Short mmCIF file of C-alpha atoms and ligand atoms in Angstrom, two decimals:
data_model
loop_
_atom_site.label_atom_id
_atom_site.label_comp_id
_atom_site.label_asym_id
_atom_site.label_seq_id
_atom_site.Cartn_x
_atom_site.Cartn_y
_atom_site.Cartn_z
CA UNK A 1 0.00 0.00 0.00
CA UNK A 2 1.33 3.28 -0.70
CA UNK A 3 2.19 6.05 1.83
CA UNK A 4 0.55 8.90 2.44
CA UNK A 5 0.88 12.35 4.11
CA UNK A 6 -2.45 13.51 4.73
CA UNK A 7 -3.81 16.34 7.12
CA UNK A 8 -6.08 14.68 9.37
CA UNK A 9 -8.56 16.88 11.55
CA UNK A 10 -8.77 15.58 15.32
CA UNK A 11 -12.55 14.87 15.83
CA UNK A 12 -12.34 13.42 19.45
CA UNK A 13 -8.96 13.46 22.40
CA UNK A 14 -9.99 11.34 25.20
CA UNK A 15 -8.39 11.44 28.39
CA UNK A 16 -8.22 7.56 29.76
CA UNK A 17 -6.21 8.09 32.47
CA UNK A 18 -3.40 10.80 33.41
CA UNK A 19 -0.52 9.28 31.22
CA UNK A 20 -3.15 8.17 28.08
CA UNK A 21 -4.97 9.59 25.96
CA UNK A 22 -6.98 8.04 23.02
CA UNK A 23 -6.97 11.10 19.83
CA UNK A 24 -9.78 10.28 16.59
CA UNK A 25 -9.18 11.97 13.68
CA UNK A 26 -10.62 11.67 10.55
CA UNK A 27 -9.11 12.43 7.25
CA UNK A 28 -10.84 15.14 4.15
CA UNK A 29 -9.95 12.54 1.31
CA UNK A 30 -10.21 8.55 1.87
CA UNK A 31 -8.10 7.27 4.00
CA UNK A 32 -5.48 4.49 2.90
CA UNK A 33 -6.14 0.94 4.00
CA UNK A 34 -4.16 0.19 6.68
CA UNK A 35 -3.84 -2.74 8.05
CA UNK A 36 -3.18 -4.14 12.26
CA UNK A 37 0.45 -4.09 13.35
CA UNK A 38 1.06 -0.59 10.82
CA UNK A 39 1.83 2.49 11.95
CA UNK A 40 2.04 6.07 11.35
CA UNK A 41 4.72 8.97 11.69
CA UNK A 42 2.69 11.56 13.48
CA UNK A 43 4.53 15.29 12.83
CA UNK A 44 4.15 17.05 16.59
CA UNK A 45 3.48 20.90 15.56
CA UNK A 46 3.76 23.32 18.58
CA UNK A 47 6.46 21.14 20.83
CA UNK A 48 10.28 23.32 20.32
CA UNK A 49 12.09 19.93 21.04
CA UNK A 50 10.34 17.64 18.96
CA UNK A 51 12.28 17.71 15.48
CA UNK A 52 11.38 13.90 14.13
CA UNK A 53 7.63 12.90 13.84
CA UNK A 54 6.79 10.05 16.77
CA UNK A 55 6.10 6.81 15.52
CA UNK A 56 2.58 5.82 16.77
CA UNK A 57 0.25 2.53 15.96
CA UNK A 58 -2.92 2.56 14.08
CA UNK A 59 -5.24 1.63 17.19
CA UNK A 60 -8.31 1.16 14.78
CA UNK A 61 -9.99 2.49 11.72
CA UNK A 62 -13.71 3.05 11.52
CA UNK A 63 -14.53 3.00 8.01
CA UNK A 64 -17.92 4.22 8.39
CA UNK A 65 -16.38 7.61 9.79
CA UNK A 66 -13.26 7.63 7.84
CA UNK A 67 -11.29 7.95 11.31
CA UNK A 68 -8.32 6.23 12.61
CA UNK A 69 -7.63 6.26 16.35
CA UNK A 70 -4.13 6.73 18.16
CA UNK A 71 -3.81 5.60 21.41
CA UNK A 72 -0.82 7.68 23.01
CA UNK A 73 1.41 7.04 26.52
CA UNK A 74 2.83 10.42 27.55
CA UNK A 75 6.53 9.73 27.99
CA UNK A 76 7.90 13.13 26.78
CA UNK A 77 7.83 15.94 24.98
CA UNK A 78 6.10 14.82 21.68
CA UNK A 79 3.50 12.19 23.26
CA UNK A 80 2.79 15.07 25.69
CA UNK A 81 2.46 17.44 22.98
CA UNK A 82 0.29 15.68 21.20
CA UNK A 83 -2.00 14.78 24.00
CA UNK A 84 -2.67 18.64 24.20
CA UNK A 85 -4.46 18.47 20.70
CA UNK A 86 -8.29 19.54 20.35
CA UNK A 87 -10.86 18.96 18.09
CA UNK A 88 -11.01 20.43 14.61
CA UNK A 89 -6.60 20.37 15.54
CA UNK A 90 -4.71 19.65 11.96
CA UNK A 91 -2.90 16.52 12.96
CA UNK A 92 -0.01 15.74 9.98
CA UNK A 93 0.48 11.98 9.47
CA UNK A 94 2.40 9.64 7.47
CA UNK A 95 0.46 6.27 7.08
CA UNK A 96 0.29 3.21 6.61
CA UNK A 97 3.79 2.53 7.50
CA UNK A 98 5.24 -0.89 8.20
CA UNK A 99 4.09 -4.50 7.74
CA UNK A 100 1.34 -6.36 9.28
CA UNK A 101 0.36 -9.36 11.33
CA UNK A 102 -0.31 -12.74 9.39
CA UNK A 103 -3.12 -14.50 10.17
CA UNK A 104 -3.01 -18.01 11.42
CA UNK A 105 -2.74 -21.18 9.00
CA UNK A 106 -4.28 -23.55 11.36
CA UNK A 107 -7.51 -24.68 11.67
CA UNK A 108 -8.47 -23.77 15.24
CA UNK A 109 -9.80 -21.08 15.44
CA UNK A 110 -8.39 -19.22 18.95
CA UNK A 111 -5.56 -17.20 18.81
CA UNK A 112 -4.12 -15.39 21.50
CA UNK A 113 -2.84 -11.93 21.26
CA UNK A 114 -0.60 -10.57 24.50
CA UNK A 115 -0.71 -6.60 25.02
CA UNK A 116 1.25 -4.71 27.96
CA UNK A 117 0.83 -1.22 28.61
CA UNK A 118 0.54 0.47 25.15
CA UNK A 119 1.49 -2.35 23.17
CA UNK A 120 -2.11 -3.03 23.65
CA UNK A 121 -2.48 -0.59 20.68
CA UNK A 122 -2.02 -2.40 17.63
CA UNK A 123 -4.12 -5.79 19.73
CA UNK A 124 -7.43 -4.18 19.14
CA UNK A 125 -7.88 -3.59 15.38
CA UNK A 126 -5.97 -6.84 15.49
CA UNK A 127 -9.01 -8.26 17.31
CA UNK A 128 -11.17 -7.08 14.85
CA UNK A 129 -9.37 -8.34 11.71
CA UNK A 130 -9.66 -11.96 13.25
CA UNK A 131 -12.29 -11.85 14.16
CA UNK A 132 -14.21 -10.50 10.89
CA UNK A 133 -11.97 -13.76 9.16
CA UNK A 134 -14.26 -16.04 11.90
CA UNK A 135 -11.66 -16.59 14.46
CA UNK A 136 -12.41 -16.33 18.08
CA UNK A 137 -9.87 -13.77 19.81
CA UNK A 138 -9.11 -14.27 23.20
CA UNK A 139 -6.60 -10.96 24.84
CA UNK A 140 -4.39 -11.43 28.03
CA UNK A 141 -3.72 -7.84 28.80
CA UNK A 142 -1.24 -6.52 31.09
CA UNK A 143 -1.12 -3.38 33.36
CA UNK A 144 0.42 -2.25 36.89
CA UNK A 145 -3.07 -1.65 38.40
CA UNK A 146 -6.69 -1.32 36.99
CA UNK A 147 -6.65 2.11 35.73
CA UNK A 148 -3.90 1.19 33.17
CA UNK A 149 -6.24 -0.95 31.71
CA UNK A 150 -7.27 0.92 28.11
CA UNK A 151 -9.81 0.47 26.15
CA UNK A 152 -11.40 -2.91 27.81
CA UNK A 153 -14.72 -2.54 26.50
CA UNK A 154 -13.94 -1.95 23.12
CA UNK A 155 -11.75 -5.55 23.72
CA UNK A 156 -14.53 -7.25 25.55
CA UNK A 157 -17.01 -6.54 22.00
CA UNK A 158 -14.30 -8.31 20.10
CA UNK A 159 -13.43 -11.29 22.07
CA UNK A 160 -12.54 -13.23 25.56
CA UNK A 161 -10.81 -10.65 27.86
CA UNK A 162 -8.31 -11.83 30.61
CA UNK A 163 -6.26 -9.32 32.73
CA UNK A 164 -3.54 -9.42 34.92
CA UNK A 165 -2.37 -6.52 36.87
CA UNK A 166 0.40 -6.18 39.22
CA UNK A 167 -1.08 -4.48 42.29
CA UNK A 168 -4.08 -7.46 41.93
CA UNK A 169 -6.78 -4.43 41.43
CA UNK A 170 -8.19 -6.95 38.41
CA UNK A 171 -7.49 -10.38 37.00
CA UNK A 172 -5.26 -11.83 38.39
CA UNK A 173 -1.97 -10.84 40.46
CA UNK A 174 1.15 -10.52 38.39
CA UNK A 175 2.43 -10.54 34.97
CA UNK A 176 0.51 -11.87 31.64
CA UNK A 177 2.95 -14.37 31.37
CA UNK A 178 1.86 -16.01 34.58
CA UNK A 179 -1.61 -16.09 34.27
CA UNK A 180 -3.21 -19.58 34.91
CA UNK A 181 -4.85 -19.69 31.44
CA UNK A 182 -1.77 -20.35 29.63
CA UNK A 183 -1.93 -23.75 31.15
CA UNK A 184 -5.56 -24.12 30.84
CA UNK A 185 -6.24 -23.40 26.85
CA UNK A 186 -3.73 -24.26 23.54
CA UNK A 187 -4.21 -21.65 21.23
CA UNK A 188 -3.83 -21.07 16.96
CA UNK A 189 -1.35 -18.23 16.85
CA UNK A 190 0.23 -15.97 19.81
CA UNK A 191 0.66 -12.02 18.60
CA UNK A 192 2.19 -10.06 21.48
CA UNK A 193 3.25 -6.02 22.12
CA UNK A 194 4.62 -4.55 24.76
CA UNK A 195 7.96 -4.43 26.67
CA UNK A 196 10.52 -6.31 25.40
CA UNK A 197 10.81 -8.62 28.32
CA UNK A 198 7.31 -9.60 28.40
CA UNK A 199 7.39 -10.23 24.75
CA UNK A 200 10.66 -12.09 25.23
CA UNK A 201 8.61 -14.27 28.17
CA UNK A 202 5.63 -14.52 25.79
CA UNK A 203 8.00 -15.97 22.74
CA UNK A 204 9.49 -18.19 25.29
CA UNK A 205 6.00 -19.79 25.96
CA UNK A 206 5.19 -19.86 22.71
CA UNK A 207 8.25 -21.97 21.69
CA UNK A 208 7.67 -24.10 24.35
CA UNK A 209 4.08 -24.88 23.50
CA UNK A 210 5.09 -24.70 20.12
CA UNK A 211 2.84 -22.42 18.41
CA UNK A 212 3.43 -19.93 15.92
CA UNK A 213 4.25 -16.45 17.16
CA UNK A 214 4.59 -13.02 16.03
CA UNK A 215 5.72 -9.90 17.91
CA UNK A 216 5.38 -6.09 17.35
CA UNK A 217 8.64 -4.48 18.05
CA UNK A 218 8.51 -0.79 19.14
CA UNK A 219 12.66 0.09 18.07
CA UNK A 220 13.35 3.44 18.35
CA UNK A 221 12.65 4.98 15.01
CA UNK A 222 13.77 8.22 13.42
CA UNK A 223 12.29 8.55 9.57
CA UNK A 224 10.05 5.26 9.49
CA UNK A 225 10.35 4.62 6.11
CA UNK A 226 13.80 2.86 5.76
CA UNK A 227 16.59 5.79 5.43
CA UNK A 228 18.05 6.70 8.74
CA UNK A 229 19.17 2.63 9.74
CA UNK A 230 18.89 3.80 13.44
CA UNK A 231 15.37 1.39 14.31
CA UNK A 232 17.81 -1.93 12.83
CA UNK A 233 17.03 -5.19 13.94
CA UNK A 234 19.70 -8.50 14.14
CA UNK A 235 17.64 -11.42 12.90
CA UNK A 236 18.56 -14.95 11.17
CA UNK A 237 17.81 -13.00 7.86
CA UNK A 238 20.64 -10.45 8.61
CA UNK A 239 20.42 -7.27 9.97
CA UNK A 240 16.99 -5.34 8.88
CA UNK A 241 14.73 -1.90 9.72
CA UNK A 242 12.09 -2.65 12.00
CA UNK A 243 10.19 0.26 10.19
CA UNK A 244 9.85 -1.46 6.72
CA UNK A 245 10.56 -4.91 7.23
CA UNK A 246 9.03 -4.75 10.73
CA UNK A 247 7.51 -3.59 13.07
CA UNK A 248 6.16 -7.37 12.97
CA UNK A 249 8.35 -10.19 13.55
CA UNK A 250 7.54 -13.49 13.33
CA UNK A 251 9.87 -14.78 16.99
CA UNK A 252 11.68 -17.56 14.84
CA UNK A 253 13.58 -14.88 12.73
CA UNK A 254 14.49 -12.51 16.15
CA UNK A 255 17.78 -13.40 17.67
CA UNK A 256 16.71 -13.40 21.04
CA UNK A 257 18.26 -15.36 23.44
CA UNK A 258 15.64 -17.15 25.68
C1 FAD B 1 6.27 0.90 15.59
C2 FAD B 1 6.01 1.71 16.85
C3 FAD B 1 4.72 1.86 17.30
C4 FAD B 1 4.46 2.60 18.46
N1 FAD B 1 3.18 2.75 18.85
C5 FAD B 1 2.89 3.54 19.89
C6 FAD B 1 1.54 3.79 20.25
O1 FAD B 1 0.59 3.27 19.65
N2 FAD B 1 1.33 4.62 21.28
C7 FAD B 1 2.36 5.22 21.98
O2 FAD B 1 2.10 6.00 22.91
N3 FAD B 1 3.64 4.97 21.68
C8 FAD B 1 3.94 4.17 20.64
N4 FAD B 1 5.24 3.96 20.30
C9 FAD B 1 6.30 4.60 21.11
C10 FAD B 1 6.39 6.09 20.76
O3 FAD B 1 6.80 6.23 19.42
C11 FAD B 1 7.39 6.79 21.68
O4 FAD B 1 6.93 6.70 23.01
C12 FAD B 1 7.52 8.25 21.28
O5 FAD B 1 8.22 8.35 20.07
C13 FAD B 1 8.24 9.02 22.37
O6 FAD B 1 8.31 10.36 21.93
P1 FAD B 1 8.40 11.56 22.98
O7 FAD B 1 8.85 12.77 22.23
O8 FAD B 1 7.14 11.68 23.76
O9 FAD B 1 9.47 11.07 24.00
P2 FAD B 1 11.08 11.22 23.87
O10 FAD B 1 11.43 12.55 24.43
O11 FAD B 1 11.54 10.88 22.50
O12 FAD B 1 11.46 10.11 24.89
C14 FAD B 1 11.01 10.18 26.24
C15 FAD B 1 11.26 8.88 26.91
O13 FAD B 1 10.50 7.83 26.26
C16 FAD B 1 11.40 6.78 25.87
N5 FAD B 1 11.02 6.28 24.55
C17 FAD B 1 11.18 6.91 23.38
N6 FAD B 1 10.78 6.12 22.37
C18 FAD B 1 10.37 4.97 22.94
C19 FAD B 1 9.89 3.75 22.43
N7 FAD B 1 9.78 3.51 21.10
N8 FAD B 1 9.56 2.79 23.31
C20 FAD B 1 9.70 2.98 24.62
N9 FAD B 1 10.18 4.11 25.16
C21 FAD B 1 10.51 5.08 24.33
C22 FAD B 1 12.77 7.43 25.78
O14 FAD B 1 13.78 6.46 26.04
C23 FAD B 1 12.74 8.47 26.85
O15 FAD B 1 13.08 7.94 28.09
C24 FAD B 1 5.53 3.20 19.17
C25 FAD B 1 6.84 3.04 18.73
C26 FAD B 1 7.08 2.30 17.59
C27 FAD B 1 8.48 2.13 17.11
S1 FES B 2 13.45 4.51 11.32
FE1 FES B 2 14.81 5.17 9.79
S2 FES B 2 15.38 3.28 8.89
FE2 FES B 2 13.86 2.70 10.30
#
């Protein structure tokens, strides 16, 4: 699919808790299909320090409204920035950017998809994609304590929703990696984002179990669209940009240790 850079106008910034915020925006012209796992390079106007546009995944795209929905962490200076913006806000974008998430070859039909913190971004339009192909989605997501739970509703219309958070305020106690379904259920396909060591845990199951596994990788990234070499990745296939020939990785090509 071919690139884009398209003025979108913000039509909703919702405030989920006080480090997320969940900004709609909807584009004049049709936007380009994008597909889960993509991203976009999201130009921050108004922040002095923010130079490169901030890589950010698609979160979902409602057709119907030609919107696309960013779910953004405020870590610094851009992601707060762009928190601040309004509605009717020009927000610049390059999309779609990246590659995607496969779909599963076997015949059951209950994959698993794995999201910490805001790696639970790319899950849900994920979700959706499986489950309009007839598969049954079940999410494990991951937070410190209830209120870093996003978007659970819009997960619970899609699929099976287990939790686990770390202070116990819901699901159950700990890390995703521990939770007692993963000994309970066999699944199709695991997709996973989030930090890298609960990724690296999650690929770990997953070759134990042996089923197929992809991650999303969240490399720091600079231009997005293959130039810089600064978001490289060392994999059986050689050294390659997560931006072009990622952000998806399928865990038997990653050179990760465990
Ligand atoms: C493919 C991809 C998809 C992403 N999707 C999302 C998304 O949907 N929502 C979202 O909020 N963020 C997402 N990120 C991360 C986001 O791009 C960074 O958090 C953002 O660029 C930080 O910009 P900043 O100016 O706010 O912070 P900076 O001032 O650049 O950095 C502030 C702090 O955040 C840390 N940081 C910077 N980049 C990252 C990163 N990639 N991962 C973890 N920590 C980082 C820095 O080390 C620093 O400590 C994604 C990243 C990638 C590569
Ligand atoms: S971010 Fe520049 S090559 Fe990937």
């Amino acid at each position: 699919m071919k690139k884009k850079i398209i003025d979108l106008a913000v039509t909703a910034n919702i405030s989920l808790n006080d480090n997320y915020v969940l900004i709609k925006a909807t584009s004049p012209t049709a936007l380009p299909k994008c597909e889960p796992g993509q991203f976009a390079q999201l130009r921050v106007d108004g922040s002095s320090t923010t130079f490169l546009r901030r890589p950010i995944s698609i979160n979902w795209i409602d057709t119907s409204r030609n919107e696309v929905w960013f779910l953004i962490q405020k870590v610094g200076d851009g992601t707060n920035q762009l928190s601040t913006y309004k509605i009717g806000d020009k927000l610049n974008v390059v999309l779609p950017l990246g590659n995607t998430f496969s779909l599963p070859l076997c015949s059951t039909k209950r994959p698993l998809l794995v999201g910490g913190g805001v790696g639970v971004a790319p899950m849900l339009c994920l979700g959706k994609k499986l489950k309009e192909h007839g598969f049954d989605p079940i999410f494990l997501l991951g937070a410190r304590s209830k209120r870093d739970l996003l978007q659970l509703e819009d997960f619970e219309a899609l699929g099976t929703v287990y939790t686990t958070t770390e202070d116990d305020s819901h699901g159950e106690k700990g890390y995703v990696t521990n939770h007692s379904l993963l000994n309970q259920l066999e699944f199709c396909q695991i997709y996973s984002c989030g930090p890298k060591p609960m990724m690296e845990a999650v690929a770990s199951y997953a070759r134990r179990t042996k089923t197929a596994c992809e991650v999303s990788l969240e490399n720091t990234m600079a231009c997005g669209f293959g130039a810089c070499l600064c978001c490289v990745e060392k994999t059986t296939k050689g050294h390659i940009c997560a931006c072009t020939d990622g952000p998806v990785f399928n865990i038997n090509d990653l050179l990760w240790e465990n």
